[in-house]
PDB file of C-alpha atoms in Angstrom:
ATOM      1  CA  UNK O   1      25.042  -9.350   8.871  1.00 29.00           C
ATOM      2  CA  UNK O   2      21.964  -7.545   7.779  1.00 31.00           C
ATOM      3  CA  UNK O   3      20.642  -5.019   9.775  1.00 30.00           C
ATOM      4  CA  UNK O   4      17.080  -4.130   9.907  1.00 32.00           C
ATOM      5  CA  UNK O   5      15.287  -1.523   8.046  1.00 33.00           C
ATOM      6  CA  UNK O   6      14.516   1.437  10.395  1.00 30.00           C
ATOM      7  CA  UNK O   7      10.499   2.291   9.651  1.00 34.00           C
ATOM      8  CA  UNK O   8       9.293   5.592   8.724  1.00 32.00           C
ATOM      9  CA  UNK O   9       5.476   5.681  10.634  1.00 29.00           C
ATOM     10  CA  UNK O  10       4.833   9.393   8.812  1.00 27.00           C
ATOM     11  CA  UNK O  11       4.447   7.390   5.620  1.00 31.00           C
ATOM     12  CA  UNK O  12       1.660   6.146   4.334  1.00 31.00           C
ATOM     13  CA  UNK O  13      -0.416   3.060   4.884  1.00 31.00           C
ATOM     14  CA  UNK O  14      -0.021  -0.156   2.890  1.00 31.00           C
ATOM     15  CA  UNK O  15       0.337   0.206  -0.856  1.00 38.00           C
ATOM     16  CA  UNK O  16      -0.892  -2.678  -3.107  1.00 40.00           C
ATOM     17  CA  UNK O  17       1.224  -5.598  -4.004  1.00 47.00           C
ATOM     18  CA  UNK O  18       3.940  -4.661  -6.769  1.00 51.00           C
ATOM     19  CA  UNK O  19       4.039  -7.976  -8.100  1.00 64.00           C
ATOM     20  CA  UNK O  20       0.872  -6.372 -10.584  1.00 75.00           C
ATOM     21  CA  UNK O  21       3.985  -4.838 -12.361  1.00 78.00           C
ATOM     22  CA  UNK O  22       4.937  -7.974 -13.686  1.00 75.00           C
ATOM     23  CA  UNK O  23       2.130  -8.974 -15.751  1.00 81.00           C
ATOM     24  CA  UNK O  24       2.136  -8.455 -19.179  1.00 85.00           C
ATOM     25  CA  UNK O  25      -0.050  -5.537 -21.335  1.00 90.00           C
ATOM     26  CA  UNK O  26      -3.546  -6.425 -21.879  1.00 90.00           C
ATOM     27  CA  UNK O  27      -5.890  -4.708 -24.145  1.00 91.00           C
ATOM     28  CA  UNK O  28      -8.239  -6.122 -23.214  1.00 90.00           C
ATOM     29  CA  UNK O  29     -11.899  -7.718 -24.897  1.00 88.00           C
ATOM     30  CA  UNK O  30     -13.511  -4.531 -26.051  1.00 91.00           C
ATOM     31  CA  UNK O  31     -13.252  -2.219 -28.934  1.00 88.00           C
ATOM     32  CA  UNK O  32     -13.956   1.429 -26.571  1.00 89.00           C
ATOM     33  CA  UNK O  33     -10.332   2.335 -27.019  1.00 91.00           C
ATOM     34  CA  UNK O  34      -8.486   4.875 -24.451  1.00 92.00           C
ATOM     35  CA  UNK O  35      -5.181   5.905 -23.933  1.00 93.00           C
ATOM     36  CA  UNK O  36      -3.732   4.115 -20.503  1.00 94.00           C
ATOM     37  CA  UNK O  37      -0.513   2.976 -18.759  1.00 94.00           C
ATOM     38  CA  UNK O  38       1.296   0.470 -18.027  1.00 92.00           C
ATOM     39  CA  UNK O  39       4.681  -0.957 -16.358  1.00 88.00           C
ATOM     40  CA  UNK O  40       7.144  -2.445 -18.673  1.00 85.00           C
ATOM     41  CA  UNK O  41       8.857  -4.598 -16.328  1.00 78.00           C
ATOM     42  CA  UNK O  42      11.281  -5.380 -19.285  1.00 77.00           C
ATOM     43  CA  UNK O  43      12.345  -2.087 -19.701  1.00 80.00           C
ATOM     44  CA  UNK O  44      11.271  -0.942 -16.049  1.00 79.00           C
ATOM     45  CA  UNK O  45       9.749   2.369 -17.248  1.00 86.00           C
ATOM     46  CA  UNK O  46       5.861   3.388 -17.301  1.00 90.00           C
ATOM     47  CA  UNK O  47       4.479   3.176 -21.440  1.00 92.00           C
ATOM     48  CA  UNK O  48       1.401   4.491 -22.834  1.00 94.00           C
ATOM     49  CA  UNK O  49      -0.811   1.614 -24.514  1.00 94.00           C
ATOM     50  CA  UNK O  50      -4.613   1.690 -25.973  1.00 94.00           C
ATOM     51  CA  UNK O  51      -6.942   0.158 -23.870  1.00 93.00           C
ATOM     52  CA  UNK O  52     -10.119  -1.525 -24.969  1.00 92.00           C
ATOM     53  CA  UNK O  53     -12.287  -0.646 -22.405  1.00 90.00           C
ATOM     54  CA  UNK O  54     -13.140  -4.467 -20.576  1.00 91.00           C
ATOM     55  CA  UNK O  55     -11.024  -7.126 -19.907  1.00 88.00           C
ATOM     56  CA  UNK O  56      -6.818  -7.120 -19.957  1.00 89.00           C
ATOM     57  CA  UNK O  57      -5.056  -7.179 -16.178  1.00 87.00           C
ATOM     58  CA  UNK O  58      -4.278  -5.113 -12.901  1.00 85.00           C
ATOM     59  CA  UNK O  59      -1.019  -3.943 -15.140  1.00 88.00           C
ATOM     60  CA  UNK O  60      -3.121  -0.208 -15.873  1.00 91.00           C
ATOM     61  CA  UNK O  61      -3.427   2.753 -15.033  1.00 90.00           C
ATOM     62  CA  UNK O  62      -4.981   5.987 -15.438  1.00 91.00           C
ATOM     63  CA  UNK O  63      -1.978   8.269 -15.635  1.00 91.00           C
ATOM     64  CA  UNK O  64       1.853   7.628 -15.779  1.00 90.00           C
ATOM     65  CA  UNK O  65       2.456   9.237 -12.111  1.00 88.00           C
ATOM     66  CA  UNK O  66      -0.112   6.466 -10.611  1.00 86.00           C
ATOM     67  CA  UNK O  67       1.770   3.739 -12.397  1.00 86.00           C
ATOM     68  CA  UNK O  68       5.339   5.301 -11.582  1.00 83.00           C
ATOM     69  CA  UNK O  69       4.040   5.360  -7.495  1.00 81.00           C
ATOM     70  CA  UNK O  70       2.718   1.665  -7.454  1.00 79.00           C
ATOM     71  CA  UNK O  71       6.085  -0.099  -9.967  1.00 79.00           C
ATOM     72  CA  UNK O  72       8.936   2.420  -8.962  1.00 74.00           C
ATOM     73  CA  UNK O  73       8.866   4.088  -5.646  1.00 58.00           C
ATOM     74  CA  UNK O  74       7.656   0.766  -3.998  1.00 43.00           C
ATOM     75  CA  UNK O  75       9.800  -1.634  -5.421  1.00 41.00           C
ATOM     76  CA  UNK O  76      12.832  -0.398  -7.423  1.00 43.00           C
ATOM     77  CA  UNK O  77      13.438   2.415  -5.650  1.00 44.00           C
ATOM     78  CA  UNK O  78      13.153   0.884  -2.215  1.00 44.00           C
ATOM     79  CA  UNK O  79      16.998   1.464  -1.003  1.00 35.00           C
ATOM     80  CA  UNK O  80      16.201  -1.719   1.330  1.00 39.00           C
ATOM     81  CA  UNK O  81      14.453  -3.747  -1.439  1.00 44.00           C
ATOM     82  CA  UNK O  82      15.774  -4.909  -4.609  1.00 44.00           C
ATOM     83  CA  UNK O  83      13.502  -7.510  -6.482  1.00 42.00           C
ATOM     84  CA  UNK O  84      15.460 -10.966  -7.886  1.00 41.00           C
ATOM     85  CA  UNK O  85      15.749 -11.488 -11.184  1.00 50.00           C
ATOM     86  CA  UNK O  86      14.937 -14.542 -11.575  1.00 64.00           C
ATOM     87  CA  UNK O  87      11.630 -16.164 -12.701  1.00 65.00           C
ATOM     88  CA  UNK O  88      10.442 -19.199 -10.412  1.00 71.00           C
ATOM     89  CA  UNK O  89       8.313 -16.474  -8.559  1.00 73.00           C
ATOM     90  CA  UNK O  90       6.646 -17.463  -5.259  1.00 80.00           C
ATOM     91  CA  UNK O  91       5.605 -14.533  -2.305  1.00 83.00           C
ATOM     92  CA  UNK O  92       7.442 -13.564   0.016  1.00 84.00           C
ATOM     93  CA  UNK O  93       7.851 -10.761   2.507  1.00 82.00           C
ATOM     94  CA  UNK O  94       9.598  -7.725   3.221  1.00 80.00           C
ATOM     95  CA  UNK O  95      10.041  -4.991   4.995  1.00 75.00           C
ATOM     96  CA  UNK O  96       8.998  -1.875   3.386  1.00 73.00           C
ATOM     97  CA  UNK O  97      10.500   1.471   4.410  1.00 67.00           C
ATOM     98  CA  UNK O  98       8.305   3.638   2.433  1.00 64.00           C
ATOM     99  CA  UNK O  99       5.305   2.725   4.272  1.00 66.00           C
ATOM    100  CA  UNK O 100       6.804   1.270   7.757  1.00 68.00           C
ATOM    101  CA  UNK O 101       5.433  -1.977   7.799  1.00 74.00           C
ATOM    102  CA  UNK O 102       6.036  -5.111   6.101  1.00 79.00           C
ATOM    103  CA  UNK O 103       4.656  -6.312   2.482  1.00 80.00           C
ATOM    104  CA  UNK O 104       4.324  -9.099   0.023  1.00 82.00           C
ATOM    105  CA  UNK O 105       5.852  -9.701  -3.293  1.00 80.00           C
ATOM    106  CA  UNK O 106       6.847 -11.821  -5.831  1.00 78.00           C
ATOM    107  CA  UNK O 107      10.085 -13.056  -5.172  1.00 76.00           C
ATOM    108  CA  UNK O 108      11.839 -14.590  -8.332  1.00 75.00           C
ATOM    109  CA  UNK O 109      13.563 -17.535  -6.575  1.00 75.00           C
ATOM    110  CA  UNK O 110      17.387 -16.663  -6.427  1.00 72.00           C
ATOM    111  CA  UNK O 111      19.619 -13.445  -5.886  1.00 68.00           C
ATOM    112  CA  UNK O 112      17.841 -10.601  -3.992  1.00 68.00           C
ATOM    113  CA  UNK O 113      18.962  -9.319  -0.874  1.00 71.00           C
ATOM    114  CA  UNK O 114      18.535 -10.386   3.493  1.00 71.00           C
ATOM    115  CA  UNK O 115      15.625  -8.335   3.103  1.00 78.00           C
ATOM    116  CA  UNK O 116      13.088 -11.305   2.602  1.00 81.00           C
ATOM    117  CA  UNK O 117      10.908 -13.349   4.518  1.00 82.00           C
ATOM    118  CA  UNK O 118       9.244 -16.028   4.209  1.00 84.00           C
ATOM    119  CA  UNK O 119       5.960 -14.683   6.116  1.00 85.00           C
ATOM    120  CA  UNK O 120       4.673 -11.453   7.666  1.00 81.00           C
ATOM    121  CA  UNK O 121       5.605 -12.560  11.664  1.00 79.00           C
ATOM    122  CA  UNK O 122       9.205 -13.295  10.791  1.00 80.00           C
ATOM    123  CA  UNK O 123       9.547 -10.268   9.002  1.00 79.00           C
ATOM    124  CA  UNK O 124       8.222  -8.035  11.471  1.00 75.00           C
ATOM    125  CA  UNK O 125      10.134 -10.302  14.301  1.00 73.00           C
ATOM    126  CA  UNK O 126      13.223  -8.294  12.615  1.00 72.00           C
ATOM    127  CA  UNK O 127      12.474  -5.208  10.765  1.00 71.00           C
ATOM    128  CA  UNK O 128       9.455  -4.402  12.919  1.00 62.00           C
ATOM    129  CA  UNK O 129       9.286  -1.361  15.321  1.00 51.00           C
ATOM    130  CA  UNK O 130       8.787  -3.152  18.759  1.00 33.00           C
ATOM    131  CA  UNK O 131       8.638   0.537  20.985  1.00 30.00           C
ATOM    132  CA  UNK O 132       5.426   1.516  22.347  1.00 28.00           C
ATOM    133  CA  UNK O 133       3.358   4.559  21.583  1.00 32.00           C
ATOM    134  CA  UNK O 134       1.229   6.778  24.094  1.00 29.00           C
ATOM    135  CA  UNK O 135      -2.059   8.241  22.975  1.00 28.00           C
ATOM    136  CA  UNK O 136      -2.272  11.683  21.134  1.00 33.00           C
ATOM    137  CA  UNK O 137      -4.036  14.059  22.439  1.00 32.00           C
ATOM    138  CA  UNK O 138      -6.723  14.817  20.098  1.00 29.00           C
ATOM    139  CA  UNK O 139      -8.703  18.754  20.268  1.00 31.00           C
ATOM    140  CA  UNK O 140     -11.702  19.088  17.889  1.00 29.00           C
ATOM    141  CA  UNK O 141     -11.075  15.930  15.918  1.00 26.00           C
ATOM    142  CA  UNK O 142     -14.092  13.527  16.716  1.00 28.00           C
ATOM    143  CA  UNK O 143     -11.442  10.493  16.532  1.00 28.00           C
ATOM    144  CA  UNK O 144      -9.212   8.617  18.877  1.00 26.00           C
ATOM    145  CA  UNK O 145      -5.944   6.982  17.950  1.00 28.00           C
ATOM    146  CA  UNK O 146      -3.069   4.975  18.265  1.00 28.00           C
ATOM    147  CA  UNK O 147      -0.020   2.758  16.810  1.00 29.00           C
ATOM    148  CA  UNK O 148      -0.057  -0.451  17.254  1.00 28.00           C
ATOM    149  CA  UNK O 149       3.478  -2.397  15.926  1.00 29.00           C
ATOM    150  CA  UNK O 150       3.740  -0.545  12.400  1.00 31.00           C
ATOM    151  CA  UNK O 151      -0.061   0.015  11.484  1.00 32.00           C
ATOM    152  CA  UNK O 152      -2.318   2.874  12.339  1.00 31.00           C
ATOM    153  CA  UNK O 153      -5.569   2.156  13.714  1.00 31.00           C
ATOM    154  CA  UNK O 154      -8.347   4.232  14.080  1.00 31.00           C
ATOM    155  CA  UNK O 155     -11.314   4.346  16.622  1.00 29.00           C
ATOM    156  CA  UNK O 156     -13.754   5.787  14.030  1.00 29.00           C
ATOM    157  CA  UNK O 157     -17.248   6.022  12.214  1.00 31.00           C
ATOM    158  CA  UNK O 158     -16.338   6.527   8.668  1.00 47.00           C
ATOM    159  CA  UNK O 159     -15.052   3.652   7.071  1.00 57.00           C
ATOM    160  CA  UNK O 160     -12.961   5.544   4.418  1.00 60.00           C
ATOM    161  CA  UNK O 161     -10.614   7.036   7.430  1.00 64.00           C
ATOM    162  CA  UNK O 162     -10.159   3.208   8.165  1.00 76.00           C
ATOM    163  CA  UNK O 163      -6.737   1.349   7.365  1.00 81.00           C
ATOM    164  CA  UNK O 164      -6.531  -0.731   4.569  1.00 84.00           C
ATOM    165  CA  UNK O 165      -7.192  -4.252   5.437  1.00 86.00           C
ATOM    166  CA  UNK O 166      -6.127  -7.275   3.395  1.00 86.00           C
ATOM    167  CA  UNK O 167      -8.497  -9.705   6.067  1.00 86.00           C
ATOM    168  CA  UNK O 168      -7.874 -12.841   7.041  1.00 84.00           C
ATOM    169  CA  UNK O 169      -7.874 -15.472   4.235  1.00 86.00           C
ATOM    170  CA  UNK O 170      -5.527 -15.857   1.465  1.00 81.00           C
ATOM    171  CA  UNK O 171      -7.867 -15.803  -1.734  1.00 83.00           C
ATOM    172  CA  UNK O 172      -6.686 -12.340  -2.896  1.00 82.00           C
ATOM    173  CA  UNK O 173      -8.390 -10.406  -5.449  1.00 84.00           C
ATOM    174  CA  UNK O 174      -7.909  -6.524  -6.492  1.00 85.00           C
ATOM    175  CA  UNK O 175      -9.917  -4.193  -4.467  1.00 88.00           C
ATOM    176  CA  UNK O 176      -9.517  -0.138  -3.729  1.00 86.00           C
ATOM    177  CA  UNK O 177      -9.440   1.816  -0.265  1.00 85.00           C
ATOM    178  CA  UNK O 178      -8.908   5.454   0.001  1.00 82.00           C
ATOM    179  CA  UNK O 179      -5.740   6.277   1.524  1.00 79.00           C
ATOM    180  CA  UNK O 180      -6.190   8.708   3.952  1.00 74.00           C
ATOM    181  CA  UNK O 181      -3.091   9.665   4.562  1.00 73.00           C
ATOM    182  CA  UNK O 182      -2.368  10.595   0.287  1.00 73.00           C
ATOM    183  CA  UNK O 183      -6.178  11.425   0.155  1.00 74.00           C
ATOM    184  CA  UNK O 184      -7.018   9.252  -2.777  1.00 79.00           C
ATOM    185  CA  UNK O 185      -8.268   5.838  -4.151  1.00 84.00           C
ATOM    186  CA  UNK O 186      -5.083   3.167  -4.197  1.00 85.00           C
ATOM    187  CA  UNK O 187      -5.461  -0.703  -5.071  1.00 88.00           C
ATOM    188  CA  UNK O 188      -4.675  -3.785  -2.778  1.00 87.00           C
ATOM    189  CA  UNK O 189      -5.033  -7.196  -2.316  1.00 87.00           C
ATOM    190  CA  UNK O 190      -7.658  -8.130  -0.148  1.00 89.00           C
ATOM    191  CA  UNK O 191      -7.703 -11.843   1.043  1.00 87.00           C
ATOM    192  CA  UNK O 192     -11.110 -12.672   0.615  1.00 88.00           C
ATOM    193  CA  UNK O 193     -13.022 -12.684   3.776  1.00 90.00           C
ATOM    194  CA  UNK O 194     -12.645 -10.531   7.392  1.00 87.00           C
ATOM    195  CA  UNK O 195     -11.101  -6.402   6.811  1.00 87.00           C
ATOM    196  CA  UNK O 196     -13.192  -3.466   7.640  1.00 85.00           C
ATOM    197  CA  UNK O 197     -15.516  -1.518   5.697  1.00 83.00           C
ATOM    198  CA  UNK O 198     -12.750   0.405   3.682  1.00 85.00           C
ATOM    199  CA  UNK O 199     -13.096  -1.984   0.592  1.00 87.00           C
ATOM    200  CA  UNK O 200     -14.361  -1.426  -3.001  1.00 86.00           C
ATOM    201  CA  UNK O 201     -14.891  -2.728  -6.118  1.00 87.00           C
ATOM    202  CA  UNK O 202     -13.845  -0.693  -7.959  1.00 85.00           C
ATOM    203  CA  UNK O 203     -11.834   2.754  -8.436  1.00 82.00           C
ATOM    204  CA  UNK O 204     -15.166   4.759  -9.369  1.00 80.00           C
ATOM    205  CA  UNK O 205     -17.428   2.894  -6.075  1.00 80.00           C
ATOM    206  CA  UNK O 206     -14.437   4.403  -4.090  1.00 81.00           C
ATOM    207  CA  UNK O 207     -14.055   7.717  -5.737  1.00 75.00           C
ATOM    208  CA  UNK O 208     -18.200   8.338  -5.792  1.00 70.00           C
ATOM    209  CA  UNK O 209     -17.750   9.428  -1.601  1.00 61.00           C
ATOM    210  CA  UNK O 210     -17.097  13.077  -1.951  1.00 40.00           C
ATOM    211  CA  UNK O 211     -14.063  14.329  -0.120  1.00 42.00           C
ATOM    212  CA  UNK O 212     -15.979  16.822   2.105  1.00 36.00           C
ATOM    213  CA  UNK O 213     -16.957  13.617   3.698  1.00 35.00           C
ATOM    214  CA  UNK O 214     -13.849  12.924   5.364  1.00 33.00           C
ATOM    215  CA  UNK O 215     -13.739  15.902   7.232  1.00 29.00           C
ATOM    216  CA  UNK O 216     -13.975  13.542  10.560  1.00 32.00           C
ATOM    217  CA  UNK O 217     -10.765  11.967  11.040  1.00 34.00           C
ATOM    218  CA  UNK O 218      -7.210  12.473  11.361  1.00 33.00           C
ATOM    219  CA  UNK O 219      -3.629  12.455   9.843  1.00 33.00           C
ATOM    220  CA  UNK O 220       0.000  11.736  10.918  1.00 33.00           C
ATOM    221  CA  UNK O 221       2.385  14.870  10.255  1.00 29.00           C
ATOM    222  CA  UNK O 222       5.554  13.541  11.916  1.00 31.00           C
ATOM    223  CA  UNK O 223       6.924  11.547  15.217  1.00 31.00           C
ATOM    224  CA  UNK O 224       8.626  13.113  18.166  1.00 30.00           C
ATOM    225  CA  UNK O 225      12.659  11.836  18.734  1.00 29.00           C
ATOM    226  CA  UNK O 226      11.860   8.867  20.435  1.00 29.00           C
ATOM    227  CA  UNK O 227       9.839   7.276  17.516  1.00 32.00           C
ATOM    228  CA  UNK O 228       6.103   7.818  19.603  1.00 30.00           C
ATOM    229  CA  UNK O 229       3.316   9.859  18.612  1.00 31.00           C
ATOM    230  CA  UNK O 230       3.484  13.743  19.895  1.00 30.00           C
ATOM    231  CA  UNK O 231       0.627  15.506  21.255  1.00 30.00           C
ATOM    232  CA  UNK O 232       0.933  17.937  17.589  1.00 30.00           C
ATOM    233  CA  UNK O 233       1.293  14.750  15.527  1.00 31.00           C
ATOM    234  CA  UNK O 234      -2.119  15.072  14.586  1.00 31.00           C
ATOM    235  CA  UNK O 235      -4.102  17.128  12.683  1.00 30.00           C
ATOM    236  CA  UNK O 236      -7.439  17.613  11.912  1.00 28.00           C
ATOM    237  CA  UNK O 237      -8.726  18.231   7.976  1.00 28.00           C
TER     238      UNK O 237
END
């Protein structure tokens, strides 16, 4: 019988949708060629290609460690996730213990593992931490917090200490937050309509706030035994 995936709430929040991985390279429309990566699902390792400059897919990145983070650690490496082989792809869910929290993904339509859902409640309704948490106790930081099921939310001003937030339609398109917790600019699908003010177009809108402005907020270090927040679980930066 499966048993559920325990969730790791030091992690970080919500990682985009591997299912990216599986699109083919794209050079793209242009003739401005650079050097960039992407994921040869084929092969599943990260390989340099030249990119035009406009046009192609979400299938590139910058470096080989960005596209390693997003195809590997997320979805082959994932001890409680292995992705089906197969190709009738629809999305599904799962519970993701990188991150603590369930996430889509392309599920290929046979094999795979109990580790699949076929939405967000019913995965959560099994892998999800159910325990309450207590307020931290927060000294100098001009924030308030607290954990709510597996997502932290954040009683704040500056909407790049914000979660990610996907919204609450389902016409998803590629957009960046910045991920407070790894302190950089990471892609997600965002449903179209609803989130918070975390959301941008692009890698270089996000990347344009300097980092000395996020100097008001927080950041999870670890949990006490019992799974809730401790009063030193926060820190200020």
């Amino acid at each position: 019988m499966f048993s559920p995936c325990l969730p790791d709430f030091a992690s970080s929040l919500l990682s985009p949708l591997a299912g990216i991985c599986f699109l083919g390279k794209d050079a793209g429309d242009c003739v401005n060629y650079t050097v960039r990566w992407f994921f040869d699902h084929k092969r599943s390792v990260c390989s340099r290609f030249w990119y035009s400059g406009c046009g192609g897919n979400e299938n590139r990145f910058a470096t080989q460690a960005e596209c390693e983070r997003v195809c590997l650690s997320k979805e082959i490496k994932n001890e409680c996730h292995e992705r089906a082989r197969c190709k009738k792809y629809a999305t599904a869910w799962f519970f993701d213990t990188n991150v603590g929290a369930c996430s889509r993904f392309w599920y290929g339509g046979c094999g795979g593992n109990a580790n699949r859902f076929r939405t967000e409640y019913e995965c959560f309704q099994t892998c999800g931490n159910q325990r309450k948490s207590r307020l931290g106790q927060l000294t100098g930081c001009s924030a308030c917090c607290f954990l709510l099921k597996s997502s932290v939310v954040a009683l704040i001003t500056h909407s790049c200490i914000l979660p990610q937030d996907r919204g609450s339609c389902d016409n998803y398109t590629m957009m960046w937050f910045f991920d407070a917790a790894q302190k950089e600019c990471a892609r997600f699908w965002y449903g179209g309509c609803g989130g918070n003010k975390n959301r941008f177009l692009t890698q270089e809108e996000c990347q344009s706030l300097k980092p000395h402005r996020f100097i008001h907020g927080f950041i999870f270090t670890h949990t006490d035994s019992a799974g809730l927040w401790s009063s030193d679980s926060v820190r200020c930066f």
